């Protein structure tokens, strides 16, 4: 019962982070801030979703398999985020700054 | 309406929308991205249809490798080809005969389809009945490598032909390289051993659960492409003989086993039930290596043409 509650809360939190990441991707002004929104929110969101699903899993092996996905995605997403930002920097895209300065 | 049905409907609509976007957008880069999105949505559709084998193949080949090839082509050729957009009334008139012919063809096909009896043969039952003799316990592998092994043999030949086509046409040698950075090579060095392990697992799993030669080969090929993108693995040159030999080896092994069985048993790819499992594993192992190199070669092989194709913009 408590397990179900915790699992559902984690799933909801995961969904919230994914939504926040998507809104950030659509609304933020430049490539760096968008990357920030996407990488942070999606990694945390995926972690919550996987933890929530692992609590619902039938067996321990299944739960471990689900949780094993997370570090793989974390590493891949960190490197991809870095590669995109690095390339953007090389191309001379200057980070966005607030206009009223 | 319950949640599953809502999700499936949404998925189907998104699939159609992304397909339409990929076809209709006048921008090539957008079309490529939408094609990759389409492939990922299709993967979800296959897994919703309980077809994990096809979902795996679609994710790795359809969205992954094909997407990479398209992005690479986009980078190599740029946006030089101006696609003809909807430029007005005249184009519509010119297209009218084609549209008419296609509509007639569609009507004929629908008419023919409506006369087909539903499920003339109960295929799932037939497969289930023959499973004990197939040498494997996963129905998809049994159909691909045993009952319809002939089809798979020809599919492998088609992939080799595709590579021949690429070699004949040739592609520009120069490719805009990824920016040099430290992290991507490190990721590649750590990821590729894991991917190799996963590929071997997929190959082995094929006998009793979703997996098999094509999925394993796609995983290996993706690893090689990743190494190339990370500038760890240099491009291949068509003159390198080991590439040709390894690519044809898997197909030849398949063909030799087929010919041997034809002489011994009087049927192409009629495995004796006792050795069927071993023969299938042998064929699949050979195919995994050959297909992996074949698929990676789509990306890594570049013609030894001395200079890149002339760009239209560069000409005076």
mmCIF file of C-alpha atoms in Angstrom:
data_model
loop_
_atom_site.group_PDB
_atom_site.id
_atom_site.type_symbol
_atom_site.label_atom_id
_atom_site.label_comp_id
_atom_site.label_asym_id
_atom_site.label_seq_id
_atom_site.Cartn_x
_atom_site.Cartn_y
_atom_site.Cartn_z
ATOM 1 C CA UNK A 1 0.000 0.000 0.000
ATOM 2 C CA UNK A 2 2.742 2.390 1.042
ATOM 3 C CA UNK A 3 4.840 1.035 -1.821
ATOM 4 C CA UNK A 4 2.053 1.808 -4.295
ATOM 5 C CA UNK A 5 1.715 5.326 -2.956
ATOM 6 C CA UNK A 6 5.459 5.969 -3.206
ATOM 7 C CA UNK A 7 5.537 4.519 -6.729
ATOM 8 C CA UNK A 8 2.636 6.685 -7.899
ATOM 9 C CA UNK A 9 4.172 9.801 -6.365
ATOM 10 C CA UNK A 10 7.462 9.082 -8.145
ATOM 11 C CA UNK A 11 5.659 8.542 -11.461
ATOM 12 C CA UNK A 12 3.772 11.809 -11.063
ATOM 13 C CA UNK A 13 6.993 13.641 -10.169
ATOM 14 C CA UNK A 14 8.639 12.117 -13.274
ATOM 15 C CA UNK A 15 5.787 13.323 -15.439
ATOM 16 C CA UNK A 16 6.071 16.790 -13.919
ATOM 17 C CA UNK A 17 9.804 17.015 -14.667
ATOM 18 C CA UNK A 18 9.256 15.894 -18.263
ATOM 19 C CA UNK A 19 6.579 18.568 -18.692
ATOM 20 C CA UNK A 20 8.843 21.213 -17.158
ATOM 21 C CA UNK A 21 11.692 20.169 -19.471
ATOM 22 C CA UNK A 22 9.435 20.374 -22.515
ATOM 23 C CA UNK A 23 8.130 23.809 -21.561
ATOM 24 C CA UNK A 24 11.738 24.951 -21.047
ATOM 25 C CA UNK A 25 12.733 23.564 -24.450
ATOM 26 C CA UNK A 26 9.915 25.447 -26.123
ATOM 27 C CA UNK A 27 10.097 28.692 -24.185
ATOM 28 C CA UNK A 28 13.764 29.347 -23.337
ATOM 29 C CA UNK A 29 15.577 31.918 -25.492
ATOM 30 C CA UNK A 30 18.773 30.194 -26.724
ATOM 31 C CA UNK A 31 20.478 26.854 -27.236
ATOM 32 C CA UNK A 32 22.335 26.830 -23.907
ATOM 33 C CA UNK A 33 19.315 27.518 -21.730
ATOM 34 C CA UNK A 34 17.267 24.991 -23.721
ATOM 35 C CA UNK A 35 19.947 22.336 -23.217
ATOM 36 C CA UNK A 36 19.931 23.142 -19.523
ATOM 37 C CA UNK A 37 16.164 22.677 -19.291
ATOM 38 C CA UNK A 38 16.193 19.491 -21.345
ATOM 39 C CA UNK A 39 19.126 17.742 -19.684
ATOM 40 C CA UNK A 40 18.283 18.591 -16.085
ATOM 41 C CA UNK A 41 14.557 17.993 -16.205
ATOM 42 C CA UNK A 42 14.621 14.892 -18.399
ATOM 43 C CA UNK A 43 17.338 13.165 -16.421
ATOM 44 C CA UNK A 44 15.552 13.763 -13.148
ATOM 45 C CA UNK A 45 12.202 12.914 -14.758
ATOM 46 C CA UNK A 46 13.504 9.648 -16.171
ATOM 47 C CA UNK A 47 15.063 8.768 -12.815
ATOM 48 C CA UNK A 48 11.734 9.310 -11.051
ATOM 49 C CA UNK A 49 9.813 7.335 -13.685
ATOM 50 C CA UNK A 50 12.254 4.398 -13.543
ATOM 51 C CA UNK A 51 12.280 4.360 -9.744
ATOM 52 C CA UNK A 52 8.477 4.462 -9.751
ATOM 53 C CA UNK A 53 8.263 1.608 -12.263
ATOM 54 C CA UNK A 54 10.912 -0.399 -10.401
ATOM 55 C CA UNK A 55 8.750 -0.267 -7.269
ATOM 56 C CA UNK A 56 5.901 -1.723 -9.322
ATOM 57 C CA UNK A 57 8.095 -4.434 -10.931
ATOM 58 C CA UNK A 58 7.205 -8.103 -10.548
ATOM 59 C CA UNK A 59 10.678 -9.316 -9.687
ATOM 60 C CA UNK A 60 13.925 -7.950 -8.327
ATOM 61 C CA UNK A 61 15.713 -8.660 -11.641
ATOM 62 C CA UNK A 62 13.149 -6.598 -13.516
ATOM 63 C CA UNK A 63 13.564 -3.713 -11.048
ATOM 64 C CA UNK A 64 17.352 -3.808 -11.395
ATOM 65 C CA UNK A 65 17.052 -3.856 -15.197
ATOM 66 C CA UNK A 66 14.812 -0.781 -15.063
ATOM 67 C CA UNK A 67 17.194 1.069 -12.750
ATOM 68 C CA UNK A 68 20.186 0.104 -14.930
ATOM 69 C CA UNK A 69 18.732 2.183 -17.758
ATOM 70 C CA UNK A 70 19.182 5.375 -15.755
ATOM 71 C CA UNK A 71 23.011 5.649 -15.553
ATOM 72 C CA UNK A 72 23.266 4.813 -19.282
ATOM 73 C CA UNK A 73 20.895 7.636 -20.210
ATOM 74 C CA UNK A 74 22.538 10.006 -17.717
ATOM 75 C CA UNK A 75 25.974 9.476 -19.252
ATOM 76 C CA UNK A 76 24.703 9.677 -22.838
ATOM 77 C CA UNK A 77 22.642 12.785 -22.198
ATOM 78 C CA UNK A 78 25.474 14.540 -20.346
ATOM 79 C CA UNK A 79 27.905 13.889 -23.205
ATOM 80 C CA UNK A 80 25.397 14.848 -25.913
ATOM 81 C CA UNK A 81 24.518 18.034 -24.046
ATOM 82 C CA UNK A 82 28.196 18.892 -23.731
ATOM 83 C CA UNK A 83 28.829 18.139 -27.427
ATOM 84 C CA UNK A 84 25.978 20.369 -28.582
ATOM 85 C CA UNK A 85 26.962 23.225 -26.271
ATOM 86 C CA UNK A 86 30.632 22.883 -27.275
ATOM 87 C CA UNK A 87 29.734 23.046 -30.967
ATOM 88 C CA UNK A 88 27.439 26.021 -30.406
ATOM 89 C CA UNK A 89 30.252 27.797 -28.581
ATOM 90 C CA UNK A 90 32.668 27.032 -31.433
ATOM 91 C CA UNK A 91 30.195 28.431 -33.934
ATOM 92 C CA UNK A 92 30.278 31.648 -31.949
ATOM 93 C CA UNK A 93 26.749 31.615 -30.593
ATOM 94 C CA UNK A 94 26.836 33.959 -27.619
ATOM 95 C CA UNK A 95 24.814 33.016 -24.562
ATOM 96 C CA UNK A 96 21.574 34.917 -24.144
ATOM 97 C CA UNK A 97 21.545 37.805 -21.675
ATOM 98 C CA UNK A 98 18.738 39.788 -20.198
ATOM 99 C CA UNK A 99 18.044 42.920 -22.256
ATOM 100 C CA UNK A 100 17.655 45.370 -19.358
ATOM 101 C CA UNK A 101 21.318 45.326 -18.336
ATOM 102 C CA UNK B 1 -12.675 5.535 -23.423
ATOM 103 C CA UNK B 2 -9.976 3.887 -21.344
ATOM 104 C CA UNK B 3 -6.390 5.043 -20.998
ATOM 105 C CA UNK B 4 -4.804 2.433 -23.297
ATOM 106 C CA UNK B 5 -7.145 3.259 -26.166
ATOM 107 C CA UNK B 6 -6.557 7.003 -25.712
ATOM 108 C CA UNK B 7 -2.805 6.439 -25.786
ATOM 109 C CA UNK B 8 -3.004 4.253 -28.909
ATOM 110 C CA UNK B 9 -5.196 6.752 -30.736
ATOM 111 C CA UNK B 10 -2.843 9.588 -29.831
ATOM 112 C CA UNK B 11 0.133 7.484 -30.969
ATOM 113 C CA UNK B 12 -1.508 6.660 -34.303
ATOM 114 C CA UNK B 13 -2.373 10.312 -34.923
ATOM 115 C CA UNK B 14 1.156 11.434 -34.004
ATOM 116 C CA UNK B 15 2.591 8.791 -36.348
ATOM 117 C CA UNK B 16 0.502 10.045 -39.262
ATOM 118 C CA UNK B 17 1.305 13.665 -38.380
ATOM 119 C CA UNK B 18 5.076 13.060 -38.277
ATOM 120 C CA UNK B 19 4.936 11.119 -41.566
ATOM 121 C CA UNK B 20 3.053 13.998 -43.187
ATOM 122 C CA UNK B 21 5.486 16.538 -41.737
ATOM 123 C CA UNK B 22 8.493 14.589 -43.026
ATOM 124 C CA UNK B 23 7.014 14.428 -46.526
ATOM 125 C CA UNK B 24 5.492 17.875 -46.842
ATOM 126 C CA UNK B 25 8.040 20.219 -45.291
ATOM 127 C CA UNK B 26 10.120 22.094 -47.859
ATOM 128 C CA UNK B 27 13.149 22.150 -45.548
ATOM 129 C CA UNK B 28 15.380 19.091 -45.866
ATOM 130 C CA UNK B 29 16.812 19.250 -42.335
ATOM 131 C CA UNK B 30 13.344 19.420 -40.836
ATOM 132 C CA UNK B 31 12.263 16.499 -43.019
ATOM 133 C CA UNK B 32 15.167 14.379 -41.725
ATOM 134 C CA UNK B 33 14.410 15.196 -38.096
ATOM 135 C CA UNK B 34 10.734 14.416 -38.610
ATOM 136 C CA UNK B 35 11.707 11.110 -40.240
ATOM 137 C CA UNK B 36 13.688 10.172 -37.133
ATOM 138 C CA UNK B 37 10.737 11.167 -34.941
ATOM 139 C CA UNK B 38 8.526 9.042 -37.192
ATOM 140 C CA UNK B 39 10.878 6.073 -36.689
ATOM 141 C CA UNK B 40 10.801 6.445 -32.904
ATOM 142 C CA UNK B 41 6.995 6.673 -32.885
ATOM 143 C CA UNK B 42 6.855 3.593 -35.124
ATOM 144 C CA UNK B 43 9.014 1.771 -32.574
ATOM 145 C CA UNK B 44 6.442 2.615 -29.901
ATOM 146 C CA UNK B 45 3.661 1.377 -32.188
ATOM 147 C CA UNK B 46 5.409 -1.957 -32.725
ATOM 148 C CA UNK B 47 5.933 -2.436 -29.017
ATOM 149 C CA UNK B 48 2.256 -1.584 -28.392
ATOM 150 C CA UNK B 49 1.417 -4.302 -30.947
ATOM 151 C CA UNK B 50 3.480 -6.797 -28.882
ATOM 152 C CA UNK B 51 6.113 -7.161 -31.593
ATOM 153 C CA UNK B 52 9.363 -6.464 -29.695
ATOM 154 C CA UNK B 53 11.492 -8.027 -32.469
ATOM 155 C CA UNK B 54 10.315 -5.498 -35.029
ATOM 156 C CA UNK B 55 10.422 -2.697 -32.454
ATOM 157 C CA UNK B 56 14.092 -3.451 -31.763
ATOM 158 C CA UNK B 57 14.919 -3.587 -35.465
ATOM 159 C CA UNK B 58 12.979 -0.394 -36.175
ATOM 160 C CA UNK B 59 14.667 1.508 -33.346
ATOM 161 C CA UNK B 60 18.153 0.393 -34.342
ATOM 162 C CA UNK B 61 17.866 0.360 -38.144
ATOM 163 C CA UNK B 62 14.918 2.559 -39.061
ATOM 164 C CA UNK B 63 15.364 5.443 -36.657
ATOM 165 C CA UNK B 64 19.015 5.001 -35.629
ATOM 166 C CA UNK B 65 21.193 4.038 -38.564
ATOM 167 C CA UNK B 66 18.964 5.411 -41.320
ATOM 168 C CA UNK B 67 18.625 8.662 -39.413
ATOM 169 C CA UNK B 68 22.403 8.901 -39.093
ATOM 170 C CA UNK B 69 22.810 8.196 -42.809
ATOM 171 C CA UNK B 70 20.285 10.900 -43.689
ATOM 172 C CA UNK B 71 21.935 13.443 -41.357
ATOM 173 C CA UNK B 72 25.291 12.551 -42.883
ATOM 174 C CA UNK B 73 23.945 13.012 -46.404
ATOM 175 C CA UNK B 74 22.458 16.327 -45.321
ATOM 176 C CA UNK B 75 25.820 17.480 -43.985
ATOM 177 C CA UNK B 76 27.669 16.269 -47.088
ATOM 178 C CA UNK B 77 25.374 17.687 -49.715
ATOM 179 C CA UNK B 78 23.919 20.596 -47.807
ATOM 180 C CA UNK B 79 20.688 22.253 -48.778
ATOM 181 C CA UNK B 80 21.681 22.588 -52.441
ATOM 182 C CA UNK B 81 18.720 20.657 -53.820
ATOM 183 C CA UNK B 82 15.782 23.019 -53.713
ATOM 184 C CA UNK B 83 12.766 20.786 -53.292
ATOM 185 C CA UNK B 84 9.780 21.792 -55.348
ATOM 186 C CA UNK B 85 7.216 23.115 -52.915
ATOM 187 C CA UNK B 86 3.587 23.733 -53.651
ATOM 188 C CA UNK B 87 4.221 26.406 -56.212
ATOM 189 C CA UNK B 88 0.710 26.990 -57.353
ATOM 190 C CA UNK B 89 -2.023 26.029 -59.702
ATOM 191 C CA UNK B 90 0.109 24.955 -62.700
ATOM 192 C CA UNK B 91 1.965 22.282 -60.735
ATOM 193 C CA UNK B 92 -1.313 20.880 -59.489
ATOM 194 C CA UNK B 93 -2.572 20.599 -63.086
ATOM 195 C CA UNK B 94 0.665 18.903 -64.145
ATOM 196 C CA UNK B 95 0.362 16.417 -61.319
ATOM 197 C CA UNK B 96 -3.245 15.625 -62.097
ATOM 198 C CA UNK B 97 -2.617 12.622 -64.444
ATOM 199 C CA UNK B 98 -0.311 11.019 -61.872
ATOM 200 C CA UNK B 99 -2.837 11.531 -59.103
ATOM 201 C CA UNK B 100 -5.575 10.060 -61.303
ATOM 202 C CA UNK B 101 -3.504 6.951 -62.129
ATOM 203 C CA UNK B 102 -2.660 6.474 -58.449
ATOM 204 C CA UNK B 103 -6.321 6.802 -57.437
ATOM 205 C CA UNK B 104 -7.363 4.195 -60.050
ATOM 206 C CA UNK B 105 -4.604 1.903 -58.790
ATOM 207 C CA UNK B 106 -5.784 2.427 -55.199
ATOM 208 C CA UNK B 107 -9.367 1.583 -56.177
ATOM 209 C CA UNK B 108 -8.218 -1.575 -57.978
ATOM 210 C CA UNK B 109 -6.101 -2.656 -55.019
ATOM 211 C CA UNK B 110 -8.937 -2.050 -52.566
ATOM 212 C CA UNK B 111 -11.318 -4.021 -54.785
ATOM 213 C CA UNK B 112 -8.851 -6.916 -54.967
ATOM 214 C CA UNK B 113 -8.204 -6.740 -51.228
ATOM 215 C CA UNK B 114 -11.905 -6.899 -50.373
ATOM 216 C CA UNK B 115 -12.235 -10.199 -52.270
ATOM 217 C CA UNK B 116 -9.415 -11.882 -50.338
ATOM 218 C CA UNK B 117 -10.671 -14.387 -47.787
ATOM 219 C CA UNK B 118 -9.763 -13.453 -44.234
ATOM 220 C CA UNK B 119 -7.029 -15.765 -42.948
ATOM 221 C CA UNK B 120 -7.125 -18.447 -45.636
ATOM 222 C CA UNK B 121 -4.454 -20.307 -43.675
ATOM 223 C CA UNK B 122 -4.112 -20.136 -39.934
ATOM 224 C CA UNK B 123 -0.430 -19.229 -39.911
ATOM 225 C CA UNK B 124 0.124 -18.880 -36.136
ATOM 226 C CA UNK B 125 -1.278 -22.381 -35.596
ATOM 227 C CA UNK B 126 0.926 -23.819 -38.349
ATOM 228 C CA UNK B 127 4.013 -22.182 -36.852
ATOM 229 C CA UNK B 128 3.120 -23.416 -33.372
ATOM 230 C CA UNK B 129 2.667 -26.937 -34.746
ATOM 231 C CA UNK B 130 6.081 -26.953 -36.439
ATOM 232 C CA UNK B 131 7.966 -25.294 -33.555
ATOM 233 C CA UNK B 132 9.396 -28.542 -32.045
ATOM 234 C CA UNK B 133 11.235 -29.293 -35.330
ATOM 235 C CA UNK B 134 12.602 -25.764 -35.777
ATOM 236 C CA UNK B 135 15.556 -26.061 -33.405
ATOM 237 C CA UNK B 136 14.724 -22.801 -31.590
ATOM 238 C CA UNK B 137 11.992 -21.839 -29.158
ATOM 239 C CA UNK B 138 11.257 -18.271 -30.336
ATOM 240 C CA UNK B 139 8.654 -18.272 -33.138
ATOM 241 C CA UNK B 140 10.039 -15.183 -34.911
ATOM 242 C CA UNK B 141 13.508 -16.708 -35.211
ATOM 243 C CA UNK B 142 11.968 -20.006 -36.320
ATOM 244 C CA UNK B 143 10.117 -18.250 -39.150
ATOM 245 C CA UNK B 144 13.057 -16.026 -40.164
ATOM 246 C CA UNK B 145 15.799 -18.629 -40.159
ATOM 247 C CA UNK B 146 13.974 -21.913 -40.667
ATOM 248 C CA UNK B 147 10.499 -21.839 -42.211
ATOM 249 C CA UNK B 148 11.200 -18.811 -44.395
ATOM 250 C CA UNK B 149 15.012 -18.942 -44.387
ATOM 251 C CA UNK B 150 14.970 -18.367 -48.142
ATOM 252 C CA UNK B 151 13.551 -14.852 -47.638
ATOM 253 C CA UNK B 152 16.235 -13.993 -45.096
ATOM 254 C CA UNK B 153 18.940 -15.245 -47.467
ATOM 255 C CA UNK B 154 17.692 -12.870 -50.138
ATOM 256 C CA UNK B 155 17.373 -9.981 -47.664
ATOM 257 C CA UNK B 156 21.039 -10.310 -46.822
ATOM 258 C CA UNK B 157 21.841 -10.291 -50.536
ATOM 259 C CA UNK B 158 19.768 -7.101 -50.931
ATOM 260 C CA UNK B 159 21.843 -5.355 -48.252
ATOM 261 C CA UNK B 160 25.027 -6.337 -50.097
ATOM 262 C CA UNK B 161 23.540 -4.967 -53.317
ATOM 263 C CA UNK B 162 22.728 -1.700 -51.555
ATOM 264 C CA UNK B 163 26.363 -1.378 -50.517
ATOM 265 C CA UNK B 164 27.434 -2.102 -54.106
ATOM 266 C CA UNK B 165 25.147 0.697 -55.221
ATOM 267 C CA UNK B 166 26.736 3.115 -52.762
ATOM 268 C CA UNK B 167 30.215 2.132 -53.912
ATOM 269 C CA UNK B 168 29.236 2.584 -57.546
ATOM 270 C CA UNK B 169 27.753 6.034 -57.063
ATOM 271 C CA UNK B 170 30.430 7.225 -54.694
ATOM 272 C CA UNK B 171 30.077 9.877 -52.050
ATOM 273 C CA UNK B 172 32.138 12.950 -51.272
ATOM 274 C CA UNK B 173 35.253 12.183 -49.282
ATOM 275 C CA UNK B 174 35.060 15.355 -47.277
ATOM 276 C CA UNK B 175 32.624 15.395 -44.436
ATOM 277 C CA UNK B 176 32.175 18.223 -41.965
ATOM 278 C CA UNK B 177 33.664 16.691 -38.853
ATOM 279 C CA UNK B 178 32.153 16.933 -35.435
ATOM 280 C CA UNK B 179 33.830 19.525 -33.338
ATOM 281 C CA UNK B 180 36.795 18.045 -31.557
ATOM 282 C CA UNK B 181 35.922 17.599 -27.966
ATOM 283 C CA UNK B 182 37.159 15.382 -25.203
ATOM 284 C CA UNK B 183 33.995 13.803 -23.905
ATOM 285 C CA UNK B 184 32.613 12.088 -27.004
ATOM 286 C CA UNK B 185 35.674 9.841 -27.553
ATOM 287 C CA UNK B 186 35.628 8.921 -23.861
ATOM 288 C CA UNK B 187 31.941 8.009 -24.095
ATOM 289 C CA UNK B 188 32.616 5.979 -27.241
ATOM 290 C CA UNK B 189 35.460 4.063 -25.606
ATOM 291 C CA UNK B 190 33.273 3.120 -22.649
ATOM 292 C CA UNK B 191 30.048 2.540 -24.596
ATOM 293 C CA UNK B 192 31.347 0.327 -27.386
ATOM 294 C CA UNK B 193 32.404 -2.619 -25.173
ATOM 295 C CA UNK B 194 28.966 -2.463 -23.534
ATOM 296 C CA UNK B 195 27.321 -2.381 -26.976
ATOM 297 C CA UNK B 196 29.386 -5.371 -28.105
ATOM 298 C CA UNK B 197 28.279 -7.281 -25.020
ATOM 299 C CA UNK B 198 24.652 -6.324 -25.709
ATOM 300 C CA UNK B 199 25.025 -7.451 -29.333
ATOM 301 C CA UNK B 200 26.340 -10.867 -28.298
ATOM 302 C CA UNK B 201 23.467 -11.158 -25.838
ATOM 303 C CA UNK B 202 20.933 -10.213 -28.557
ATOM 304 C CA UNK B 203 22.414 -12.848 -30.889
ATOM 305 C CA UNK B 204 22.235 -15.521 -28.216
ATOM 306 C CA UNK B 205 18.791 -14.445 -27.022
ATOM 307 C CA UNK B 206 17.403 -14.806 -30.552
ATOM 308 C CA UNK B 207 16.933 -18.545 -30.093
ATOM 309 C CA UNK B 208 14.429 -18.232 -27.269
ATOM 310 C CA UNK B 209 13.274 -14.596 -26.999
ATOM 311 C CA UNK B 210 13.197 -11.371 -29.050
ATOM 312 C CA UNK B 211 16.586 -10.690 -30.587
ATOM 313 C CA UNK B 212 18.664 -12.166 -33.356
ATOM 314 C CA UNK B 213 21.228 -11.494 -36.027
ATOM 315 C CA UNK B 214 19.743 -8.314 -37.479
ATOM 316 C CA UNK B 215 19.333 -6.579 -34.107
ATOM 317 C CA UNK B 216 22.769 -7.678 -32.933
ATOM 318 C CA UNK B 217 24.328 -6.495 -36.189
ATOM 319 C CA UNK B 218 22.608 -3.113 -35.923
ATOM 320 C CA UNK B 219 23.980 -2.715 -32.390
ATOM 321 C CA UNK B 220 27.527 -3.536 -33.517
ATOM 322 C CA UNK B 221 27.251 -1.254 -36.543
ATOM 323 C CA UNK B 222 26.026 1.585 -34.314
ATOM 324 C CA UNK B 223 29.106 1.045 -32.152
ATOM 325 C CA UNK B 224 31.419 1.353 -35.151
ATOM 326 C CA UNK B 225 29.612 4.494 -36.340
ATOM 327 C CA UNK B 226 29.930 5.980 -32.843
ATOM 328 C CA UNK B 227 33.673 5.271 -32.870
ATOM 329 C CA UNK B 228 33.924 6.960 -36.261
ATOM 330 C CA UNK B 229 31.965 9.993 -35.096
ATOM 331 C CA UNK B 230 34.225 10.237 -32.054
ATOM 332 C CA UNK B 231 37.209 10.203 -34.420
ATOM 333 C CA UNK B 232 38.597 7.068 -32.811
ATOM 334 C CA UNK B 233 38.002 4.895 -35.882
ATOM 335 C CA UNK B 234 39.099 6.321 -39.245
ATOM 336 C CA UNK B 235 36.910 5.860 -42.303
ATOM 337 C CA UNK B 236 37.154 2.673 -44.325
ATOM 338 C CA UNK B 237 38.490 2.660 -47.849
ATOM 339 C CA UNK B 238 36.785 0.482 -50.492
ATOM 340 C CA UNK B 239 40.150 -1.012 -51.431
ATOM 341 C CA UNK B 240 40.491 -2.731 -48.065
ATOM 342 C CA UNK B 241 39.929 -6.381 -48.888
ATOM 343 C CA UNK B 242 39.035 -7.574 -45.404
ATOM 344 C CA UNK B 243 35.868 -5.503 -45.533
ATOM 345 C CA UNK B 244 34.636 -7.147 -48.722
ATOM 346 C CA UNK B 245 35.642 -10.585 -47.514
ATOM 347 C CA UNK B 246 33.925 -10.261 -44.150
ATOM 348 C CA UNK B 247 30.777 -8.796 -45.706
ATOM 349 C CA UNK B 248 30.451 -11.665 -48.156
ATOM 350 C CA UNK B 249 31.524 -14.328 -45.644
ATOM 351 C CA UNK B 250 28.221 -14.430 -43.748
ATOM 352 C CA UNK B 251 26.193 -14.604 -46.940
ATOM 353 C CA UNK B 252 28.470 -17.308 -48.385
ATOM 354 C CA UNK B 253 28.236 -19.360 -45.179
ATOM 355 C CA UNK B 254 24.439 -19.132 -45.381
ATOM 356 C CA UNK B 255 24.548 -20.088 -49.063
ATOM 357 C CA UNK B 256 26.950 -23.008 -48.479
ATOM 358 C CA UNK B 257 24.761 -24.457 -45.728
ATOM 359 C CA UNK B 258 21.725 -24.038 -47.997
ATOM 360 C CA UNK B 259 23.501 -25.782 -50.900
ATOM 361 C CA UNK B 260 24.793 -28.568 -48.665
ATOM 362 C CA UNK B 261 21.303 -29.201 -47.313
ATOM 363 C CA UNK B 262 19.926 -29.115 -50.847
ATOM 364 C CA UNK B 263 22.290 -31.937 -51.825
ATOM 365 C CA UNK B 264 21.840 -33.964 -48.643
ATOM 366 C CA UNK B 265 18.140 -33.517 -47.954
ATOM 367 C CA UNK B 266 16.823 -32.464 -51.320
ATOM 368 C CA UNK B 267 15.400 -29.185 -50.005
ATOM 369 C CA UNK B 268 16.858 -25.693 -49.816
ATOM 370 C CA UNK B 269 17.350 -24.871 -46.111
ATOM 371 C CA UNK B 270 15.519 -27.982 -44.903
ATOM 372 C CA UNK B 271 17.391 -28.463 -41.653
ATOM 373 C CA UNK B 272 17.425 -31.874 -40.030
ATOM 374 C CA UNK B 273 15.537 -31.267 -36.729
ATOM 375 C CA UNK B 274 18.423 -32.539 -34.589
ATOM 376 C CA UNK B 275 20.994 -30.105 -35.940
ATOM 377 C CA UNK B 276 18.597 -27.244 -36.707
ATOM 378 C CA UNK B 277 19.455 -25.269 -33.549
ATOM 379 C CA UNK B 278 23.187 -25.504 -34.134
ATOM 380 C CA UNK B 279 22.916 -24.630 -37.835
ATOM 381 C CA UNK B 280 20.715 -21.619 -37.084
ATOM 382 C CA UNK B 281 23.160 -20.352 -34.455
ATOM 383 C CA UNK B 282 26.035 -20.838 -36.918
ATOM 384 C CA UNK B 283 24.220 -18.938 -39.680
ATOM 385 C CA UNK B 284 23.146 -16.179 -37.293
ATOM 386 C CA UNK B 285 26.658 -15.712 -35.936
ATOM 387 C CA UNK B 286 28.044 -15.395 -39.455
ATOM 388 C CA UNK B 287 25.254 -13.030 -40.433
ATOM 389 C CA UNK B 288 25.791 -10.843 -37.348
ATOM 390 C CA UNK B 289 29.414 -10.117 -38.243
ATOM 391 C CA UNK B 290 28.732 -9.632 -41.949
ATOM 392 C CA UNK B 291 25.622 -7.525 -41.500
ATOM 393 C CA UNK B 292 27.318 -5.373 -38.864
ATOM 394 C CA UNK B 293 30.169 -4.562 -41.218
ATOM 395 C CA UNK B 294 27.758 -4.146 -44.117
ATOM 396 C CA UNK B 295 25.599 -1.672 -42.175
ATOM 397 C CA UNK B 296 28.593 0.194 -40.783
ATOM 398 C CA UNK B 297 30.087 0.327 -44.271
ATOM 399 C CA UNK B 298 27.042 2.289 -45.463
ATOM 400 C CA UNK B 299 28.382 4.996 -43.207
ATOM 401 C CA UNK B 300 32.126 4.467 -43.019
ATOM 402 C CA UNK B 301 32.974 3.585 -46.597
ATOM 403 C CA UNK B 302 33.813 6.542 -48.731
ATOM 404 C CA UNK B 303 34.824 6.380 -52.334
ATOM 405 C CA UNK B 304 38.469 7.075 -53.077
ATOM 406 C CA UNK B 305 37.398 9.768 -55.467
ATOM 407 C CA UNK B 306 40.170 12.375 -55.233
ATOM 408 C CA UNK B 307 37.928 15.393 -54.736
ATOM 409 C CA UNK B 308 34.450 16.028 -53.433
ATOM 410 C CA UNK B 309 31.521 16.354 -55.798
ATOM 411 C CA UNK B 310 31.316 19.924 -57.088
ATOM 412 C CA UNK B 311 28.810 21.967 -55.167
ATOM 413 C CA UNK B 312 26.502 24.134 -57.195
ATOM 414 C CA UNK B 313 27.351 27.126 -55.050
ATOM 415 C CA UNK B 314 31.082 26.771 -55.658
ATOM 416 C CA UNK B 315 30.808 27.071 -59.397
ATOM 417 C CA UNK B 316 31.410 30.518 -60.858
#
